[in-house]
PDB file of C-alpha atoms in Angstrom:
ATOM      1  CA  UNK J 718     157.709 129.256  79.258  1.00  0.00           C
ATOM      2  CA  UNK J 719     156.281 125.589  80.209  1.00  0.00           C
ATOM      3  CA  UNK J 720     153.491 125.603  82.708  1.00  0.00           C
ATOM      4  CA  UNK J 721     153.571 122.448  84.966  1.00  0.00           C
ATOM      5  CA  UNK J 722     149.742 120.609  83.606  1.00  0.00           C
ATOM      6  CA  UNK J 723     147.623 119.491  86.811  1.00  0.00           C
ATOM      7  CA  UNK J 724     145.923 116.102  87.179  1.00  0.00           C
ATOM      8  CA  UNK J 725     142.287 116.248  86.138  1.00  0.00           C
ATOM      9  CA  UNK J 726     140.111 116.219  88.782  1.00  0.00           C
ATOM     10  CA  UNK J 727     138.116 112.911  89.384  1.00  0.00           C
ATOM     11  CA  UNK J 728     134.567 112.607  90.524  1.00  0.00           C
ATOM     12  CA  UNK J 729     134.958 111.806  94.601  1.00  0.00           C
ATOM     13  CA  UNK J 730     138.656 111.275  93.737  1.00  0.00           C
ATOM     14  CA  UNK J 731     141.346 112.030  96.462  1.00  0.00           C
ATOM     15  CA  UNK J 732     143.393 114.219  94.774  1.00  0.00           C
ATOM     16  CA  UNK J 733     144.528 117.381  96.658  1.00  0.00           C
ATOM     17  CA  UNK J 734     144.120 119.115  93.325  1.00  0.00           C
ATOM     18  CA  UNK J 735     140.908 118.684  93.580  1.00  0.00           C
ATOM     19  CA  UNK J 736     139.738 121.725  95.926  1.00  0.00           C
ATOM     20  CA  UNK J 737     139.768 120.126  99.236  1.00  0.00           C
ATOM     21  CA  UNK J 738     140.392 116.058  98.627  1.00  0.00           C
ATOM     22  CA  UNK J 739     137.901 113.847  99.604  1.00  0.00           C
ATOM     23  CA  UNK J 740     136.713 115.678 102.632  1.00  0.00           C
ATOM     24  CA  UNK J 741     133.037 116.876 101.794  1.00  0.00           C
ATOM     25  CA  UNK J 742     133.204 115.931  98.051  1.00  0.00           C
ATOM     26  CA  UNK J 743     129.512 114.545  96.345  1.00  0.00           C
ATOM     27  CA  UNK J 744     129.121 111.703  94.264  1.00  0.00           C
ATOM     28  CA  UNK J 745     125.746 110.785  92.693  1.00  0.00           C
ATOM     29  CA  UNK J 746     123.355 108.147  93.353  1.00  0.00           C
ATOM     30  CA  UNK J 747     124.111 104.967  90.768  1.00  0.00           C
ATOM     31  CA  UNK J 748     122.130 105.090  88.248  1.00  0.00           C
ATOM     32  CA  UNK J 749     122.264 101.476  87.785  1.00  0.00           C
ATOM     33  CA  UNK J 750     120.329 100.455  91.376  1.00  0.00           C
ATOM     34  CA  UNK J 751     116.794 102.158  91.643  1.00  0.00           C
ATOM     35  CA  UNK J 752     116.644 104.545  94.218  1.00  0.00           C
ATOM     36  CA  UNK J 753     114.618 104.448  97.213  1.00  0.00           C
ATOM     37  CA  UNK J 754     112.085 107.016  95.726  1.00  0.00           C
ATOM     38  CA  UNK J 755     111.545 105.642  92.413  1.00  0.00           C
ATOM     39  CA  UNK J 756     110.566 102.173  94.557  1.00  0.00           C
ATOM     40  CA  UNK J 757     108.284 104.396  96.671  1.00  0.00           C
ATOM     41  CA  UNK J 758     106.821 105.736  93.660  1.00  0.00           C
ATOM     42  CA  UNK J 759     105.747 102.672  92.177  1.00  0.00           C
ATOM     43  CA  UNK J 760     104.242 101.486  95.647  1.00  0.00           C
ATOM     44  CA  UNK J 761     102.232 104.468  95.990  1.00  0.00           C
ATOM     45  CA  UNK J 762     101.131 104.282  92.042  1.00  0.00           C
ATOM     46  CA  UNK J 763      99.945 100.605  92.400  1.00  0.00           C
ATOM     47  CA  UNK J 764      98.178 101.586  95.233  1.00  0.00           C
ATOM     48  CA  UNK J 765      96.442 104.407  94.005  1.00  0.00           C
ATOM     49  CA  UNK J 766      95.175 102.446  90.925  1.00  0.00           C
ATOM     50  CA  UNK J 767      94.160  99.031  93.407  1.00  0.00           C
ATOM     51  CA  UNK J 768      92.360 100.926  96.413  1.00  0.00           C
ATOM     52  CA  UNK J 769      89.583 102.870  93.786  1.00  0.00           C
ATOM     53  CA  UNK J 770      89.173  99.897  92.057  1.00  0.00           C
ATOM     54  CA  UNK J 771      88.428  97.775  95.279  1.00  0.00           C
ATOM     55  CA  UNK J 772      86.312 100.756  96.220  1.00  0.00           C
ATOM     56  CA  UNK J 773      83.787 100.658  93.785  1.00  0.00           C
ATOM     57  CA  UNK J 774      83.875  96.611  93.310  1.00  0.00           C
ATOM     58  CA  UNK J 775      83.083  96.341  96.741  1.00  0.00           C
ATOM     59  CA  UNK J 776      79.878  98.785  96.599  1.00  0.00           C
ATOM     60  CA  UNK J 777      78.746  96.805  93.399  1.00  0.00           C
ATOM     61  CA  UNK J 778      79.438  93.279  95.704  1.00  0.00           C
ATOM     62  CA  UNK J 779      77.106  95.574  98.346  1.00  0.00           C
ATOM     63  CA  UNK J 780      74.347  96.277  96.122  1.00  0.00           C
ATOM     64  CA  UNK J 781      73.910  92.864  94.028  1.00  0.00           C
ATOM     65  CA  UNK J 782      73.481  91.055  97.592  1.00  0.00           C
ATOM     66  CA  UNK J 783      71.029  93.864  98.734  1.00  0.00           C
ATOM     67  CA  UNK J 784      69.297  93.438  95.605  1.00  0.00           C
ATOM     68  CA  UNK J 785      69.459  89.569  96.086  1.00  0.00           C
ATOM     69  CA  UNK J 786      67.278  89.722  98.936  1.00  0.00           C
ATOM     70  CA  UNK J 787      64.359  91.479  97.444  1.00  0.00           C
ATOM     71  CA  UNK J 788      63.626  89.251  94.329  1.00  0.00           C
ATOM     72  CA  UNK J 789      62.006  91.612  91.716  1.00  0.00           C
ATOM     73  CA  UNK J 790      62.138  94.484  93.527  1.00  0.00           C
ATOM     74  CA  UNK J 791      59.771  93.208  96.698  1.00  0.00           C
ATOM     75  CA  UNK J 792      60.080  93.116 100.318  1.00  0.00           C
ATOM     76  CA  UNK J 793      57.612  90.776 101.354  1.00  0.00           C
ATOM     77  CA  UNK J 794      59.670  87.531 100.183  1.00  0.00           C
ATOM     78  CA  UNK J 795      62.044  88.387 102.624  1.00  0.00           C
ATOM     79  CA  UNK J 796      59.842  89.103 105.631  1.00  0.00           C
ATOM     80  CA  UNK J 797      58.501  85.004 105.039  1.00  0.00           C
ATOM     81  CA  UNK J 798      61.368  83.767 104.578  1.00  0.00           C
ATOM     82  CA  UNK J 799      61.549  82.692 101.262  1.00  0.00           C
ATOM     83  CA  UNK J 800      65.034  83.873 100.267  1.00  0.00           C
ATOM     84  CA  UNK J 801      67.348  82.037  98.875  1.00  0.00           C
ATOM     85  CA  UNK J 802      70.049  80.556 101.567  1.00  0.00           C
ATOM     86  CA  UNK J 803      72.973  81.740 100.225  1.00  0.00           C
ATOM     87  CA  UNK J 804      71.542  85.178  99.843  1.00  0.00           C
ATOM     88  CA  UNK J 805      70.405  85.405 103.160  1.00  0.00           C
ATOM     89  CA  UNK J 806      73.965  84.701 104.796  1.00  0.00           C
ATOM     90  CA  UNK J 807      74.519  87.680 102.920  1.00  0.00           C
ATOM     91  CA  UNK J 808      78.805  87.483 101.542  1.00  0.00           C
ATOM     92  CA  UNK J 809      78.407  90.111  99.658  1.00  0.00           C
ATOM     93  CA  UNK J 810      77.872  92.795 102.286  1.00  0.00           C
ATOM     94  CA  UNK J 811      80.419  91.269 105.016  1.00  0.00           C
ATOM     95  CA  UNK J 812      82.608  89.168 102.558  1.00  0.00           C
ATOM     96  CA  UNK J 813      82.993  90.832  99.741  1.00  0.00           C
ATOM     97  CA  UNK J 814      81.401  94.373 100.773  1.00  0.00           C
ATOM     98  CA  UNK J 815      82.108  96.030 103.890  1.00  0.00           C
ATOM     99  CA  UNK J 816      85.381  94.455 104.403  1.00  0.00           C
ATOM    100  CA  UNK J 817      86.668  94.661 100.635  1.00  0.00           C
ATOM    101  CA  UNK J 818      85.764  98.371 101.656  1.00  0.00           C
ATOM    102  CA  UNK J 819      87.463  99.062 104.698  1.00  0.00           C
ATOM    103  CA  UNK J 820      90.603  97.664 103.414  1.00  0.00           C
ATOM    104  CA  UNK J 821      89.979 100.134 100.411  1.00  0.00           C
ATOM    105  CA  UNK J 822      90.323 102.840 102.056  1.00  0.00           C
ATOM    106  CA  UNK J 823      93.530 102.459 103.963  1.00  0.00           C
ATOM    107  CA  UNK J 824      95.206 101.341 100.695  1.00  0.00           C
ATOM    108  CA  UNK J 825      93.687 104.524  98.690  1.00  0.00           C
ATOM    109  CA  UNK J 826      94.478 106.731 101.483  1.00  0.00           C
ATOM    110  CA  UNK J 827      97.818 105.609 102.065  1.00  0.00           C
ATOM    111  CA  UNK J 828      98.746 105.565  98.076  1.00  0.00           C
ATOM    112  CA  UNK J 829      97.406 109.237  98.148  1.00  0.00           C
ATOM    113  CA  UNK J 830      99.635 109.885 100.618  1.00  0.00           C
ATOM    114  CA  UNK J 831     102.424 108.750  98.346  1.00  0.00           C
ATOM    115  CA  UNK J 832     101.781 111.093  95.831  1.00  0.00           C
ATOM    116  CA  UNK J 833     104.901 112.462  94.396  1.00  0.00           C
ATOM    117  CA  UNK J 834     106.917 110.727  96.623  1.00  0.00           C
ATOM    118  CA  UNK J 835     106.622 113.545  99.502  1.00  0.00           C
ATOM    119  CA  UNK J 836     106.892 112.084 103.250  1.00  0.00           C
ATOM    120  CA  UNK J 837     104.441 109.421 102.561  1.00  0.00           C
ATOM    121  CA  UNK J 838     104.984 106.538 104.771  1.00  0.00           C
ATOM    122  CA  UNK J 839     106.612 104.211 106.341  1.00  0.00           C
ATOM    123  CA  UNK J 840     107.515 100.463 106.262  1.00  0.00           C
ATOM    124  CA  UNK J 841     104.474  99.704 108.899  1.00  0.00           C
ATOM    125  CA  UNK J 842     102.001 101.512 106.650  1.00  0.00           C
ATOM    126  CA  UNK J 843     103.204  98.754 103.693  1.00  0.00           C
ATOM    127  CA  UNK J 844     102.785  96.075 106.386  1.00  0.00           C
ATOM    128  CA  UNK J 845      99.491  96.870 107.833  1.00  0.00           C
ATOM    129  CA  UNK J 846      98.210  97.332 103.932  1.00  0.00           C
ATOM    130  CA  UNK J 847      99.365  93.738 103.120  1.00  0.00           C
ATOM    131  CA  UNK J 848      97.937  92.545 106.214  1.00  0.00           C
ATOM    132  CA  UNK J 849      94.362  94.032 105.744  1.00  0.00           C
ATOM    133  CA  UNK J 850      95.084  93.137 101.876  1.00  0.00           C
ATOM    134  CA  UNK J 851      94.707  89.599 103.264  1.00  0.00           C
ATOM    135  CA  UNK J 852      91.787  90.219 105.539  1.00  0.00           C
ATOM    136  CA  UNK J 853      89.726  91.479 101.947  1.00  0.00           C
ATOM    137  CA  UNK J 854      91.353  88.195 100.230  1.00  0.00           C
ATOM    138  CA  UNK J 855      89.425  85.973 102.830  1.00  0.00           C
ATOM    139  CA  UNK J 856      86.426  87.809 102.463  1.00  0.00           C
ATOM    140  CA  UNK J 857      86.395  87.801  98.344  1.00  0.00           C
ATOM    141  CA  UNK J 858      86.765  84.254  98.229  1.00  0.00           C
ATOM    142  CA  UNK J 859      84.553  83.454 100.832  1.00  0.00           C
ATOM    143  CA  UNK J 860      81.817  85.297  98.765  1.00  0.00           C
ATOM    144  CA  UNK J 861      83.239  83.847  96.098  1.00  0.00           C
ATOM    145  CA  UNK J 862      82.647  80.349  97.302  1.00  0.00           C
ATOM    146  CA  UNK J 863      78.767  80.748  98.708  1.00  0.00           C
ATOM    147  CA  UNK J 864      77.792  83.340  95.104  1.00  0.00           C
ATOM    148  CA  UNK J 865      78.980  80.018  93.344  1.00  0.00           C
ATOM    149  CA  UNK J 866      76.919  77.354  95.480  1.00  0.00           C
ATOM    150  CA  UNK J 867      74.078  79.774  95.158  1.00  0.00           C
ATOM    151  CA  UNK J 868      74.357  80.139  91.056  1.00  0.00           C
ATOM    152  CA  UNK J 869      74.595  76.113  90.778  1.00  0.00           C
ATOM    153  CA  UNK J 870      71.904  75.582  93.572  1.00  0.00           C
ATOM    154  CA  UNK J 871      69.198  77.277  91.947  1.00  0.00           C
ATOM    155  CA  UNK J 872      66.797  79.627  93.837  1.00  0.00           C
ATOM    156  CA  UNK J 873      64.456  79.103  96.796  1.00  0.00           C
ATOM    157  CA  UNK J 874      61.337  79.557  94.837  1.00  0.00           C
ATOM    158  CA  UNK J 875      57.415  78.076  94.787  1.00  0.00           C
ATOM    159  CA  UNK J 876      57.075  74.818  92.412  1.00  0.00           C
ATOM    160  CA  UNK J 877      54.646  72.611  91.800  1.00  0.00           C
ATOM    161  CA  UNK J 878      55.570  69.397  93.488  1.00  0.00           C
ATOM    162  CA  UNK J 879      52.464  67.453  92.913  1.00  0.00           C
ATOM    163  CA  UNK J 880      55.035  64.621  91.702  1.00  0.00           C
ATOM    164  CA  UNK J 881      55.252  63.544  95.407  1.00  0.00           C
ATOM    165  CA  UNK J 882      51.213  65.026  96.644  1.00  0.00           C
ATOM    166  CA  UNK J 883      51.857  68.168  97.815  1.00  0.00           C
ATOM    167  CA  UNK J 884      50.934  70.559  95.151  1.00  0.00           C
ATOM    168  CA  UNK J 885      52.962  74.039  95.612  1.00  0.00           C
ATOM    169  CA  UNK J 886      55.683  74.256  97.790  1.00  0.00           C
ATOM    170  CA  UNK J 887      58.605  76.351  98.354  1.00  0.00           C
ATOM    171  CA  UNK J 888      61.898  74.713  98.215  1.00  0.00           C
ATOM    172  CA  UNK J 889      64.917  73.882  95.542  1.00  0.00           C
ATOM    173  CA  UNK J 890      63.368  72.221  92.425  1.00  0.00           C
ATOM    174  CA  UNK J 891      66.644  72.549  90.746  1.00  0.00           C
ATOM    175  CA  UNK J 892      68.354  70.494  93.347  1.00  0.00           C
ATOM    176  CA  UNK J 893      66.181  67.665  91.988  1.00  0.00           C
ATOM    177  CA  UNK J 894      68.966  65.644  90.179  1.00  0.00           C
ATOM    178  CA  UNK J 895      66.903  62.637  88.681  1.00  0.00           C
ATOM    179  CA  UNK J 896      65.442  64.605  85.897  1.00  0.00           C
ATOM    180  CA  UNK J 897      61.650  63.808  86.298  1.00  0.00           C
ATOM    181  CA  UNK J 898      58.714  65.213  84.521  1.00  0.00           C
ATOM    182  CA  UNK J 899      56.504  67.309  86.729  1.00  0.00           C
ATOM    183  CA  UNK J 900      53.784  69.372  85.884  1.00  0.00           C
ATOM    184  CA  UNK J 901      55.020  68.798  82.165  1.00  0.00           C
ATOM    185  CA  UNK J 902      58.152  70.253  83.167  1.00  0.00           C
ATOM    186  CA  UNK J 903      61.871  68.849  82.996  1.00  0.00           C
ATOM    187  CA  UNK J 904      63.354  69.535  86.772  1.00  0.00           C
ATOM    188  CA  UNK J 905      66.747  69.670  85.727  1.00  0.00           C
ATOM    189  CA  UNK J 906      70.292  69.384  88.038  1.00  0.00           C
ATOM    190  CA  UNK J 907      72.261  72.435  89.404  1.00  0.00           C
ATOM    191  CA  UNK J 908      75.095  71.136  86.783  1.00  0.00           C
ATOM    192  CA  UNK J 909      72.746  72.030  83.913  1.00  0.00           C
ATOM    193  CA  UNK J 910      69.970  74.415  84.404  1.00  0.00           C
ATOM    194  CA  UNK J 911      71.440  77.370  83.849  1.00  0.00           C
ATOM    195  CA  UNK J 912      72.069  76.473  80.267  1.00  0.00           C
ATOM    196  CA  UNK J 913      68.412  75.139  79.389  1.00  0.00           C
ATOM    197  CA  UNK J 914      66.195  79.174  80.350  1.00  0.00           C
ATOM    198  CA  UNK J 915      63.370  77.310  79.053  1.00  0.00           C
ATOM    199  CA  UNK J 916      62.620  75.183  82.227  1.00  0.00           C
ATOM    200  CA  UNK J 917      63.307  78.350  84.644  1.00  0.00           C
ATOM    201  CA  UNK J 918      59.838  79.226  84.216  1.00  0.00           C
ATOM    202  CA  UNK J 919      59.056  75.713  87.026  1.00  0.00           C
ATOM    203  CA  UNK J 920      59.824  78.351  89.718  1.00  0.00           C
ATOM    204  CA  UNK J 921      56.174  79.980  90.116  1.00  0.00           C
ATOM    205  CA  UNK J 922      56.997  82.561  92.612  1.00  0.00           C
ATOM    206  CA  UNK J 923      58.416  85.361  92.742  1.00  0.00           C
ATOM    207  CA  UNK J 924      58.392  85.714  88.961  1.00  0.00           C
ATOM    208  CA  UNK J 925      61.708  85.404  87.227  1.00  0.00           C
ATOM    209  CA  UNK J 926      63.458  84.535  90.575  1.00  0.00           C
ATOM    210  CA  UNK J 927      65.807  82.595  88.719  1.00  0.00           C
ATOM    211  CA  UNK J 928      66.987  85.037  85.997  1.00  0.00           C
ATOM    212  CA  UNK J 929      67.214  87.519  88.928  1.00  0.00           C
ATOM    213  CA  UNK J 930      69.602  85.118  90.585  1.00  0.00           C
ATOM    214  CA  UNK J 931      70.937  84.110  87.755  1.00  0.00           C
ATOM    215  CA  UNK J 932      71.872  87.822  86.975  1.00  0.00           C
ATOM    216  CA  UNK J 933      73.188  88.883  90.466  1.00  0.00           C
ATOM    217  CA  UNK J 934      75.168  85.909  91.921  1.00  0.00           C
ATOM    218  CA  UNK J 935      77.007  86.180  88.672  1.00  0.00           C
ATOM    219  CA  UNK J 936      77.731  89.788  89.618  1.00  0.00           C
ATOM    220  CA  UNK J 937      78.966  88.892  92.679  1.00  0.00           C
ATOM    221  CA  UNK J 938      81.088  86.383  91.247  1.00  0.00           C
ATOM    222  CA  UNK J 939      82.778  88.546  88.810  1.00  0.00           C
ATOM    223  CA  UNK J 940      82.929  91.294  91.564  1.00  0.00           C
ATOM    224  CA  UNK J 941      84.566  88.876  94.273  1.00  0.00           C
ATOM    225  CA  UNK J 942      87.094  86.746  91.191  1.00  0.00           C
ATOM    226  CA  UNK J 943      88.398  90.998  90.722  1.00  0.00           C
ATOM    227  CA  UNK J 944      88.751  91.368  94.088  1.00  0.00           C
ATOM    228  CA  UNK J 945      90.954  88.572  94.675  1.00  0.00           C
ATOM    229  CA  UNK J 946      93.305  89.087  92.295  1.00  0.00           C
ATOM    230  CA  UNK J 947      93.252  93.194  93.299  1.00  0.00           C
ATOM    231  CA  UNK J 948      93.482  91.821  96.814  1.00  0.00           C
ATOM    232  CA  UNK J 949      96.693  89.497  96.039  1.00  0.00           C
ATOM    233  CA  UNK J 950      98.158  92.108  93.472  1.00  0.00           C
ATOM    234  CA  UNK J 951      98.232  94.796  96.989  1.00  0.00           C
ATOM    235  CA  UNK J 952      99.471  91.787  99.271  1.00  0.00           C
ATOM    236  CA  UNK J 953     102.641  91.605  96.872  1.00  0.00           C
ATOM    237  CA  UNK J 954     102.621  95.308  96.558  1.00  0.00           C
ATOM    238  CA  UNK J 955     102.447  95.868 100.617  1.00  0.00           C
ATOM    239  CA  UNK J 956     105.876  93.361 100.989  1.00  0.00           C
ATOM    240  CA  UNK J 957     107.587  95.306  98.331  1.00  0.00           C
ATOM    241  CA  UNK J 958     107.014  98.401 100.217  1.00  0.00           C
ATOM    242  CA  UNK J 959     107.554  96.834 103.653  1.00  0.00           C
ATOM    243  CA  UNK J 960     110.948  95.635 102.879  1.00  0.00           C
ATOM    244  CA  UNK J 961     112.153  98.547 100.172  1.00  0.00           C
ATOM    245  CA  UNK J 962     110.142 101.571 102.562  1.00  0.00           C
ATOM    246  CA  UNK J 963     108.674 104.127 100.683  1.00  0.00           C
ATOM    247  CA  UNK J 964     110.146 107.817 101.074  1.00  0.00           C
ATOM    248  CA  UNK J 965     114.266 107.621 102.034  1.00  0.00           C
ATOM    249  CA  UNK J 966     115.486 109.659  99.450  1.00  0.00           C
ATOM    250  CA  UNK J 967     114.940 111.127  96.280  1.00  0.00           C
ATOM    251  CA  UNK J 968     116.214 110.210  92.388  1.00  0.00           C
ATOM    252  CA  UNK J 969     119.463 111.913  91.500  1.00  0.00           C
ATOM    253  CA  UNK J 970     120.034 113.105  95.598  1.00  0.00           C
ATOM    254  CA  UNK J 971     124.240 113.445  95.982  1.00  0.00           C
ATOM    255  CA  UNK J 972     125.313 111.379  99.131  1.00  0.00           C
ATOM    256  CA  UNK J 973     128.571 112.099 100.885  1.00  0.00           C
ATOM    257  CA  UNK J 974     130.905 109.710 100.630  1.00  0.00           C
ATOM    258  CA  UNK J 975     132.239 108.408 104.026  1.00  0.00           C
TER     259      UNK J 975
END
């Protein structure tokens, strides 16, 4: 006796042979479009691995300016004066430091708060981090820009100017473009001291200023070149978030079909 075969039954399909047609029947997210969670995932990964990393570049940008203003370890060139100018406006604390931090925090906190894709955020949280990921761009490359005039500058130091009478003085030998002799020493330009350590020793005091200047604005220049690039790597990070969101669903989550 021949048993009438029924259709197959097709994933969201219509059929009434199907247990109920398409009333209530599942289909499962496309595999070919990424879902909303594995978007959030990668947000909140990128921003977990960018707000440490501004964290502790931003304390190192802290301490080489802090340690810019005491030249060899002592405090007394900074209560005269004698500190280099560039140093003294301090970019590394403000520019590159305090801000740099601040933003940090938000982006570490929020990318945390991402962590396996649980109720993390929102599209505002993605917007305010690109926003304050902007705010720490400013202040890298401002510190950027001043650690750089400061390196090619040379150091506020005490030379002996007897070239023009008046023995000892403090100023910017290095700044001294004509290349004279004085003292028996070659005063050479900001565009080529730094490769010629044999005339840093015209600075008299404090000893070694320039190697310590040398040393630490170039810090701060690697520190605040990181930054930037962390900084601008977050701002494209924040948009992706902003317009895909973060948390709407999860990978594999059946959605009814209308």
């Amino acid at each position: 006796m021949a048993f009438p075969l029924e259709a197959p039954c097709e994933v969201g399909g219509g059929s009434a042979g199907c247990g109920g047609g398409a009333e209530g029947s599942l289909v499962l997210s496309p595999s070919s479009s990424p879902s909303p969670c594995r978007q959030a995932m990668c947000v909140g990964r990128c921003s977990r691995i960018v707000g440490p990393c501004l964290l502790v570049l931003g304390t190192l940008s802290v301490i080489a300016n802090i340690l810019l203003l005491f030249p060899g370890g002592e405090w007394k060139y900074l209560a005269d004066g004698h500190i280099t100018k560039q140093a003294k406006v301090m970019p590394g604390i403000w520019g590159g430091g305090i801000t740099v931090l601040l933003v940090a925090t938000h982006i570490t906190a929020v990318g945390w708060r991402c962590a396996g894709c649980s109720d993390c955020g929102t599209r505002r949280n993605a917007f305010l981090s690109a926003v304050l990921s902007k705010l720490a761009l400013l202040g890298s490359t401002v510190c950027f820009i001043l650690s750089g005039v400061g390196l090619t500058n040379g150091p506020l130091c005490l030379y002996n100017d007897s070239e023009h009478g008046h023995g000892p003085t403090w100023g910017y030998p290095f700044l001294d473009t004509g290349g004279e002799v004085s003292d028996n020493r070659v005063l050479v330009s900001a565009d080529y001291f730094l490769y010629k350590p044999d005339t840093w020793d015209t600075c008299l005091e404090p000893v070694g200023i320039v190697a310590w200047n040398v040393t630490f604005f170039s810090l701060l220049l690697l520190v605040s070149a990181t930054e930037m690039v962390l900084a601008s790597v977050q701002i494209l990070n924040g948009c992706v978030g902003c317009l895909c969101g973060f948390c709407e669903g999860k990978q594999g989550r059946p959605t009814p079909l209308d």
